[in-house]
Coordinates of C-alpha atoms and ligand atoms in Angstrom, one line a residue:
M13 CA 0.5 -0.1 -0.1
V14 CA 1.7 3.5 1.1
Y15 CA 4.6 2.2 1.9
K16 CA 5.6 0.8 -1.4
S17 CA 4.7 3.9 -3.7
F18 CA 7.3 6.0 -1.6
G19 CA 9.5 3.7 -2.1
I20 CA 12.4 4.7 -0.2
L21 CA 11.7 8.1 1.2
S22 CA 9.2 5.5 3.5
A23 CA 11.0 4.8 5.8
F24 CA 9.9 8.1 8.0
I25 CA 6.7 8.2 6.9
V26 CA 5.8 5.0 7.4
V27 CA 6.5 5.5 11.2
N28 CA 4.0 8.2 11.3
L29 CA 1.7 6.8 9.6
R30 CA 1.4 4.1 11.9
K31 CA 0.9 5.6 14.4
F32 CA -1.2 7.7 12.8
F33 CA -3.1 5.3 11.9
L34 CA -3.3 3.8 15.7
M35 CA -3.7 7.0 16.8
N36 CA -6.9 7.8 14.5
H37 CA -8.7 5.0 15.9
S38 CA -11.6 5.5 18.6
F39 CA -11.0 1.7 20.2
S40 CA -14.4 -0.8 20.5
V41 CA -12.2 -3.2 22.8
A42 CA -13.9 -2.2 25.9
D43 CA -17.3 -1.2 25.5
R44 CA -17.4 -4.9 23.2
F45 CA -15.6 -6.4 26.7
M46 CA -17.9 -4.8 28.8
R47 CA -21.4 -6.1 26.7
Y48 CA -20.3 -8.9 26.1
V49 CA -18.9 -10.6 29.9
Q50 CA -22.4 -9.3 31.5
I51 CA -23.6 -12.2 28.8
D52 CA -23.5 -15.7 30.9
T53 CA -21.7 -18.0 28.8
Q54 CA -20.5 -20.8 31.8
S55 CA -19.7 -24.2 30.6
D56 CA -20.2 -27.6 31.9
P57 CA -17.5 -29.8 32.6
H58 CA -20.4 -32.2 33.9
S59 CA -22.5 -32.1 30.1
N60 CA -22.0 -35.0 27.8
S61 CA -24.3 -32.4 25.1
F62 CA -21.7 -30.2 22.1
P63 CA -21.4 -27.4 22.8
S64 CA -21.7 -27.9 27.3
T65 CA -24.5 -25.0 27.3
E66 CA -26.6 -24.2 25.2
K67 CA -26.1 -20.6 26.9
Q68 CA -23.3 -20.3 25.0
K69 CA -24.5 -19.5 22.1
D70 CA -25.9 -16.6 23.1
L71 CA -22.7 -14.4 23.4
S72 CA -22.1 -16.4 19.9
R73 CA -25.0 -15.1 18.1
I74 CA -24.2 -11.8 18.7
L75 CA -20.8 -11.7 17.6
V76 CA -22.2 -12.6 14.5
N77 CA -24.8 -10.0 14.0
E78 CA -21.5 -7.9 14.7
L79 CA -19.7 -9.5 12.9
I80 CA -21.6 -8.9 9.2
E81 CA -23.1 -5.6 10.7
M82 CA -18.6 -4.8 9.9
G83 CA -19.6 -6.2 6.6
I84 CA -18.0 -9.9 6.9
S85 CA -20.7 -11.8 5.0
D86 CA -19.7 -14.8 5.3
A87 CA -20.1 -14.9 9.4
H88 CA -22.0 -17.6 11.0
L89 CA -22.7 -20.0 13.6
D90 CA -22.6 -24.0 13.4
D91 CA -24.9 -26.0 15.5
W92 CA -21.9 -26.8 17.5
G93 CA -21.9 -23.2 18.3
Y94 CA -18.2 -22.3 16.3
V95 CA -18.3 -19.4 15.0
Y96 CA -16.8 -18.3 11.4
A97 CA -16.2 -15.8 9.9
T98 CA -14.2 -14.2 7.1
I99 CA -12.1 -11.2 6.7
P100 CA -11.1 -10.6 2.4
A101 CA -7.8 -10.4 1.7
T102 CA -6.7 -6.1 0.7
S103 CA -4.2 -7.5 -1.0
N104 CA -3.1 -9.4 -4.2
K105 CA -0.3 -10.8 -3.2
N106 CA 0.0 -14.5 -1.9
V107 CA -0.2 -14.5 1.7
P108 CA -0.9 -17.7 4.1
V109 CA -4.3 -17.3 5.4
I110 CA -4.2 -16.5 9.7
C111 CA -6.4 -17.3 11.8
F112 CA -7.2 -15.6 15.2
C113 CA -9.2 -17.6 17.6
A114 CA -10.2 -17.0 20.8
H115 CA -13.3 -18.8 23.2
V116 CA -16.3 -17.6 24.2
D117 CA -16.9 -19.8 27.3
T118 CA -16.1 -18.7 31.1
S119 CA -15.0 -21.3 33.6
S120 CA -17.1 -23.4 35.9
D121 CA -14.7 -22.0 39.5
S122 CA -16.2 -19.2 39.9
S123 CA -20.2 -18.3 39.0
G124 CA -20.2 -16.8 35.6
T125 CA -24.4 -15.5 36.5
G126 CA -25.6 -11.6 36.5
V127 CA -21.6 -10.1 35.8
K128 CA -21.5 -6.4 36.9
P129 CA -18.1 -5.3 35.0
L130 CA -17.1 -2.3 36.9
I131 CA -14.6 0.6 35.3
H132 CA -11.7 1.3 37.4
N133 CA -10.8 4.8 35.7
K134 CA -7.4 5.5 35.8
W135 CA -6.0 2.9 38.7
N136 CA -4.6 4.9 41.8
G137 CA -2.9 1.8 43.0
E138 CA -4.9 1.0 45.9
A139 CA -6.6 -2.0 46.9
I140 CA -9.7 -2.3 45.1
T141 CA -12.8 -3.6 46.9
L142 CA -15.1 -5.5 45.0
P143 CA -19.0 -4.0 46.0
D144 CA -20.9 -6.7 46.0
D145 CA -18.8 -8.8 48.7
P146 CA -16.7 -6.5 50.3
T147 CA -14.8 -9.7 51.9
Q148 CA -13.5 -9.2 47.8
V149 CA -10.5 -7.8 47.9
I150 CA -8.4 -6.6 45.0
R151 CA -4.7 -6.1 47.1
P152 CA -1.8 -4.9 44.5
D153 CA 0.7 -7.2 47.6
D154 CA -1.2 -10.0 46.6
H155 CA -1.2 -9.4 42.2
P156 CA 2.8 -7.9 41.2
Y157 CA 1.2 -7.5 37.6
L158 CA -1.6 -4.7 38.6
K159 CA 1.5 -3.1 40.5
E160 CA 2.5 -2.3 36.2
R161 CA -0.8 -0.7 35.8
I162 CA -1.2 2.2 38.2
G163 CA -3.1 4.8 35.9
D164 CA -4.4 2.4 33.6
D165 CA -8.7 1.8 33.9
I166 CA -8.9 -1.5 35.3
I167 CA -12.3 -3.4 34.5
T168 CA -13.0 -5.7 38.0
A169 CA -16.1 -7.7 38.8
S170 CA -18.0 -6.6 41.6
G171 CA -17.7 -9.5 43.6
K172 CA -20.2 -12.2 43.2
T173 CA -19.7 -13.2 39.7
L174 CA -16.1 -13.7 38.2
L175 CA -15.6 -11.4 35.4
G176 CA -14.8 -13.8 32.4
A177 CA -11.6 -11.6 30.5
D178 CA -11.0 -15.3 30.1
D179 CA -11.3 -14.8 27.3
K180 CA -14.0 -12.1 26.6
A181 CA -10.7 -9.7 26.3
G182 CA -9.8 -11.7 23.6
V183 CA -12.9 -12.4 21.2
A184 CA -13.0 -8.1 22.5
I185 CA -10.0 -7.5 20.6
I186 CA -10.0 -9.7 17.9
M187 CA -13.7 -8.1 17.3
D188 CA -12.0 -4.5 17.2
A189 CA -9.1 -5.5 15.2
A190 CA -11.9 -6.4 12.8
S191 CA -13.3 -3.5 12.9
Y192 CA -11.1 -1.3 12.1
L193 CA -9.4 -3.9 9.1
M194 CA -12.9 -3.5 7.7
R195 CA -12.7 0.2 8.1
N196 CA -9.9 0.8 6.5
P197 CA -8.9 -1.3 3.2
E198 CA -6.1 0.9 2.8
I199 CA -4.1 -1.8 5.4
A200 CA -2.7 -4.2 3.2
H201 CA -3.4 -8.1 4.2
G202 CA -3.9 -11.7 3.3
T203 CA -7.3 -13.5 3.9
I204 CA -7.8 -13.9 7.9
K205 CA -10.2 -16.1 9.6
I206 CA -11.6 -15.6 12.4
L207 CA -12.8 -18.3 15.2
F208 CA -14.7 -18.6 17.9
T209 CA -15.1 -21.8 20.2
P210 CA -16.6 -22.9 23.1
D211 CA -15.9 -25.4 25.9
E212 CA -12.9 -24.5 26.3
E213 CA -12.1 -24.3 30.3
I214 CA -13.2 -27.6 29.9
G215 CA -10.9 -29.7 28.1
R216 CA -13.0 -29.4 24.5
G217 CA -12.8 -26.5 22.6
V218 CA -11.3 -28.0 19.5
E219 CA -13.3 -31.0 19.7
K220 CA -16.1 -29.8 16.9
L221 CA -13.5 -27.8 15.0
D222 CA -13.8 -28.5 11.1
I223 CA -9.9 -27.5 10.4
Q224 CA -10.7 -27.6 6.3
K225 CA -13.2 -25.4 7.0
L226 CA -11.7 -22.6 8.4
G227 CA -9.0 -23.0 5.5
A228 CA -5.9 -21.3 7.7
S229 CA -2.3 -22.3 7.7
Y230 CA -1.3 -20.4 11.2
A231 CA -3.6 -19.2 14.0
Y232 CA -3.1 -17.7 17.0
T233 CA -5.7 -17.4 20.2
L234 CA -6.0 -14.3 21.6
D235 CA -6.3 -16.0 25.3
G236 CA -2.8 -14.8 27.4
S237 CA -2.3 -12.3 30.7
E238 CA 0.6 -10.1 30.7
R239 CA 0.7 -7.3 28.0
G240 CA 3.8 -8.1 25.8
S241 CA 3.5 -12.2 26.5
L242 CA 3.7 -14.6 23.7
E243 CA 3.8 -17.9 24.5
D244 CA 4.8 -21.0 22.3
E245 CA 5.3 -23.4 24.8
T246 CA 3.1 -25.7 26.6
F247 CA 3.8 -29.1 28.4
S248 CA 3.8 -32.3 27.5
A249 CA 0.8 -34.4 29.8
D250 CA 0.2 -37.6 30.2
G251 CA -2.6 -40.1 32.2
I252 CA -1.7 -42.4 33.8
T253 CA -3.9 -44.3 35.9
I254 CA -2.3 -47.3 38.6
T255 CA -5.0 -50.1 39.5
I256 CA -4.0 -52.6 42.2
N257 CA -5.7 -55.5 43.4
G258 CA -5.9 -57.0 46.3
I259 CA -7.5 -59.8 47.8
S260 CA -11.0 -59.2 49.6
A261 CA -12.2 -61.6 52.6
H262 CA -14.7 -61.4 55.3
P263 CA -13.1 -59.1 58.1
G264 CA -14.1 -60.9 60.6
F265 CA -12.1 -63.8 59.3
A266 CA -9.7 -62.3 56.9
K267 CA -6.8 -63.3 58.7
G268 CA -4.1 -64.8 56.8
K269 CA -6.0 -64.2 53.9
M270 CA -6.9 -59.9 53.0
V271 CA -4.5 -58.4 50.8
N272 CA -5.6 -54.5 51.3
A273 CA -5.9 -53.1 48.7
V274 CA -6.0 -50.0 49.9
K275 CA -3.7 -50.2 52.3
V276 CA -1.0 -50.8 49.0
A277 CA -2.4 -48.0 47.7
G278 CA -1.3 -45.8 50.5
A279 CA 1.7 -47.1 50.6
F280 CA 2.7 -46.5 47.5
L281 CA 1.9 -43.2 47.8
E282 CA 3.3 -42.6 50.3
A283 CA 6.7 -44.1 48.4
L284 CA 6.9 -41.0 46.0
P285 CA 9.1 -38.7 46.3
K286 CA 8.6 -35.5 48.8
L287 CA 11.3 -33.0 47.4
G288 CA 10.3 -32.4 43.9
L289 CA 8.3 -33.4 41.2
S290 CA 4.9 -32.6 42.6
P291 CA 3.4 -29.7 41.2
E292 CA 3.3 -28.1 44.9
T293 CA 7.2 -28.6 45.2
T294 CA 8.3 -27.2 41.3
T295 CA 8.3 -23.8 39.3
D296 CA 9.2 -22.9 35.9
R297 CA 10.4 -24.9 33.6
E298 CA 10.1 -28.3 36.0
G299 CA 8.1 -31.5 35.4
F300 CA 5.6 -33.3 37.3
I301 CA 3.9 -36.6 38.4
H302 CA 0.2 -35.6 40.3
P303 CA -1.8 -38.4 42.2
V304 CA -5.0 -36.8 41.3
H305 CA -7.9 -39.5 42.2
I306 CA -8.2 -42.1 44.7
Q307 CA -11.1 -44.4 45.4
G308 CA -10.7 -48.3 46.6
T309 CA -11.8 -50.9 48.7
A310 CA -9.9 -53.8 50.0
E311 CA -10.0 -55.3 46.6
S312 CA -9.3 -53.5 44.5
A313 CA -8.0 -49.4 44.4
V314 CA -7.2 -47.0 41.2
V315 CA -4.8 -44.1 41.7
S316 CA -4.8 -41.6 38.4
F317 CA -2.1 -39.7 37.9
I318 CA -1.3 -37.0 36.0
L319 CA 2.5 -36.6 33.9
R320 CA 3.2 -32.6 32.7
D321 CA 6.7 -32.0 31.5
F322 CA 8.3 -29.5 28.4
V323 CA 9.9 -32.3 27.3
T324 CA 7.9 -34.6 25.8
G325 CA 11.1 -37.5 26.0
R326 CA 10.4 -37.3 30.1
L327 CA 7.0 -38.2 30.4
D328 CA 8.9 -41.7 29.6
D329 CA 11.3 -41.1 32.5
Y330 CA 8.3 -40.7 35.1
A331 CA 6.1 -42.9 33.5
I332 CA 9.2 -45.9 34.3
L333 CA 9.1 -44.5 38.2
L334 CA 5.9 -44.4 38.8
E335 CA 6.2 -48.8 38.1
K336 CA 9.1 -49.2 39.4
T337 CA 8.0 -47.4 42.8
I338 CA 4.6 -49.7 42.5
Q339 CA 7.0 -52.8 41.6
S340 CA 9.0 -51.7 45.1
V341 CA 5.9 -51.4 47.6
I342 CA 4.0 -54.6 46.3
I343 CA 6.7 -56.9 47.3
N344 CA 5.4 -56.6 50.2
Y345 CA 1.9 -57.6 49.5
P346 CA 2.6 -60.9 48.6
G347 CA -0.7 -61.9 46.4
A348 CA -1.7 -58.0 45.6
S349 CA -1.0 -56.9 42.0
Y350 CA -1.7 -54.1 39.7
S351 CA -1.6 -52.8 35.8
I352 CA -1.3 -49.5 34.7
E353 CA -3.0 -47.2 31.7
R354 CA -1.2 -44.5 30.2
K355 CA -3.0 -42.4 28.0
E356 CA -1.4 -38.7 26.1
Q357 CA -3.2 -36.2 27.1
Y358 CA -1.6 -32.9 24.9
R359 CA 1.9 -32.3 24.0
N360 CA 4.2 -29.2 23.6
M361 CA 2.9 -27.0 21.2
K362 CA 6.5 -25.5 20.4
E363 CA 7.1 -29.4 19.3
V364 CA 5.4 -28.4 16.5
L365 CA 6.1 -24.2 16.3
D366 CA 9.9 -25.0 15.8
Q367 CA 9.4 -25.7 12.5
H368 CA 7.2 -22.9 11.4
P369 CA 9.5 -20.4 13.4
M370 CA 8.2 -17.0 11.5
V371 CA 4.4 -17.9 13.4
A372 CA 6.0 -17.1 16.4
A373 CA 8.6 -15.2 15.1
Y374 CA 6.2 -12.5 13.6
A375 CA 3.9 -12.3 16.8
E376 CA 6.8 -10.8 18.4
E377 CA 7.9 -8.8 16.4
A378 CA 4.3 -7.5 16.4
I379 CA 4.8 -7.0 20.2
R380 CA 7.8 -5.0 19.7
R381 CA 6.2 -2.5 16.9
A382 CA 3.2 -2.1 18.7
G383 CA 5.8 -0.6 21.7
M384 CA 6.2 -3.2 23.8
P385 CA 9.1 -5.8 25.2
V386 CA 8.1 -9.1 24.4
R387 CA 7.5 -11.8 27.3
K388 CA 7.9 -15.3 26.7
L389 CA 7.1 -17.4 28.8
P390 CA 6.7 -21.3 29.1
V391 CA 2.5 -22.2 29.6
R392 CA 2.6 -24.6 33.1
G393 CA -0.5 -26.0 30.7
G394 CA -2.3 -26.7 27.8
T395 CA -4.1 -23.9 25.9
D396 CA -6.4 -24.8 22.6
G397 CA -3.4 -23.3 21.0
S398 CA -1.6 -27.2 22.0
R399 CA -4.1 -28.9 20.3
L400 CA -4.8 -27.2 17.5
S401 CA -0.8 -27.3 16.8
F402 CA -1.3 -31.0 16.8
M403 CA -4.4 -30.6 14.4
G404 CA -1.8 -29.0 11.5
L405 CA -2.5 -25.4 12.4
P406 CA 0.5 -24.2 14.4
C407 CA -1.0 -21.8 17.1
P408 CA 0.9 -19.7 19.8
N409 CA -1.2 -17.6 22.4
I410 CA -0.7 -14.0 22.4
F411 CA -1.6 -11.8 25.3
T412 CA -5.0 -10.3 26.8
G413 CA -4.2 -8.6 30.0
E414 CA -6.3 -11.3 31.3
M415 CA -5.5 -11.4 34.7
A416 CA -6.7 -13.9 38.0
F417 CA -8.7 -15.3 35.9
H418 CA -11.4 -18.0 37.3
S419 CA -12.3 -16.1 40.1
K420 CA -13.7 -13.2 42.0
L421 CA -11.2 -11.1 41.9
E422 CA -10.5 -11.3 37.7
Y423 CA -8.9 -8.2 36.6
V424 CA -8.3 -6.3 32.7
S425 CA -6.5 -3.0 32.0
V426 CA -8.3 -2.1 29.2
Q427 CA -5.1 -0.2 28.1
D428 CA -3.1 -4.1 27.8
M429 CA -6.9 -5.0 25.7
E430 CA -6.0 -2.0 23.8
K431 CA -1.8 -3.3 23.1
A432 CA -3.5 -6.2 21.6
V433 CA -5.5 -4.8 19.0
E434 CA -2.5 -2.9 18.0
V435 CA -0.2 -5.6 17.7
V436 CA -3.1 -8.3 16.1
V437 CA -2.9 -5.0 13.2
E438 CA 0.6 -4.9 13.1
L439 CA 1.0 -8.6 12.7
V440 CA -1.5 -9.1 9.7
K441 CA 0.6 -6.4 8.2
I442 CA 3.7 -8.1 9.1
W443 CA 2.8 -11.4 7.7
V444 CA 2.0 -9.3 3.6
E445 CA 5.4 -8.1 4.0
K446 CA 7.2 -10.9 5.2
E447 CA 5.4 -13.5 3.0
S448 CA 4.4 -12.4 -0.5
Ligands
LIG263 ZN1 -9.5 -18.5 28.6

């Protein structure tokens, strides 16, 4: 676009035009956010239907209408609760199709009914007491990142619910960026796909996704937290179930006969490492073995574990450690036996992203162009992006400003969301500059 026609003279002008475009934009992200969070879209981990709750579509329908009003004519909601939409290319160059993705559902950890968002304009750094439940106080000392945001407009819930910034911040950012791009067709970009998913919080967000229909080569989720952060690395994850078989007998007549599987399970758990390898003793890049569930009788006991590490190969080490531990315990209980079942859950997205290094590199460049240092942190969990990456859609995660998510103390800075809108706009420009 303008860059090209100015040729060599352009460097200075480009910088100024860029600022002009962004300054000239009156952001809609905060207004959108305030509206979207008032719509209850909580997902339900105990539901067997898809989406897990029909009410998630209440927001998705509104998003479709707003996309159509922007002129995005193919925007639609499918039966599964996915919103698909296309911003047509404004460049005739051959640019890969990229997708921006966010989830509409909110966590079931805290109520999402009757959310009353409050804006604390130019927050002065004092603790924020939430009016509908004064025991809910957001104290800067408990939220180190919040201290960096003094002077920003901070949005919170009112005390009785979560806020839903996870991930309505991401939804609102994508919607504002889409509206900006539709109103500024002079910005050269390739075909851009928009995707809003249900049920991310219950780990089923991509289950019914039609990747062919989406038709994108690369994607970005907007579901990260601190300003400037980019996540391109997640845990690799397996689940292991160990079943211990004892020998049951009537307790009144069990002498010399009973082998109590519950006691074997207790001894087994006691024999696990105590100084490390658990969620409560690890941080940063350390992995763990974590018992998440136990049930049993004298006859049989079942212990379920999750294994997590950034290096997929270490999951094998953890599985071997578990098996050696149960073997060393069970020899003390003649007659008892065990079986092990291991299931792959998800894999570190970096294994895929390393094969497409430009996907994260362009996002880093976009963050820098929007005036921020890049924060890169490995995610001690999984994201829909990890699953999408292994479904053939490499997909790192960009910040939204959402913080203290899944709780009543959730908050988001308006200025962080606006910065993320800028990042999306910069990113679509970079794909044209670098890939055509
Ligand atoms: Zn989320």
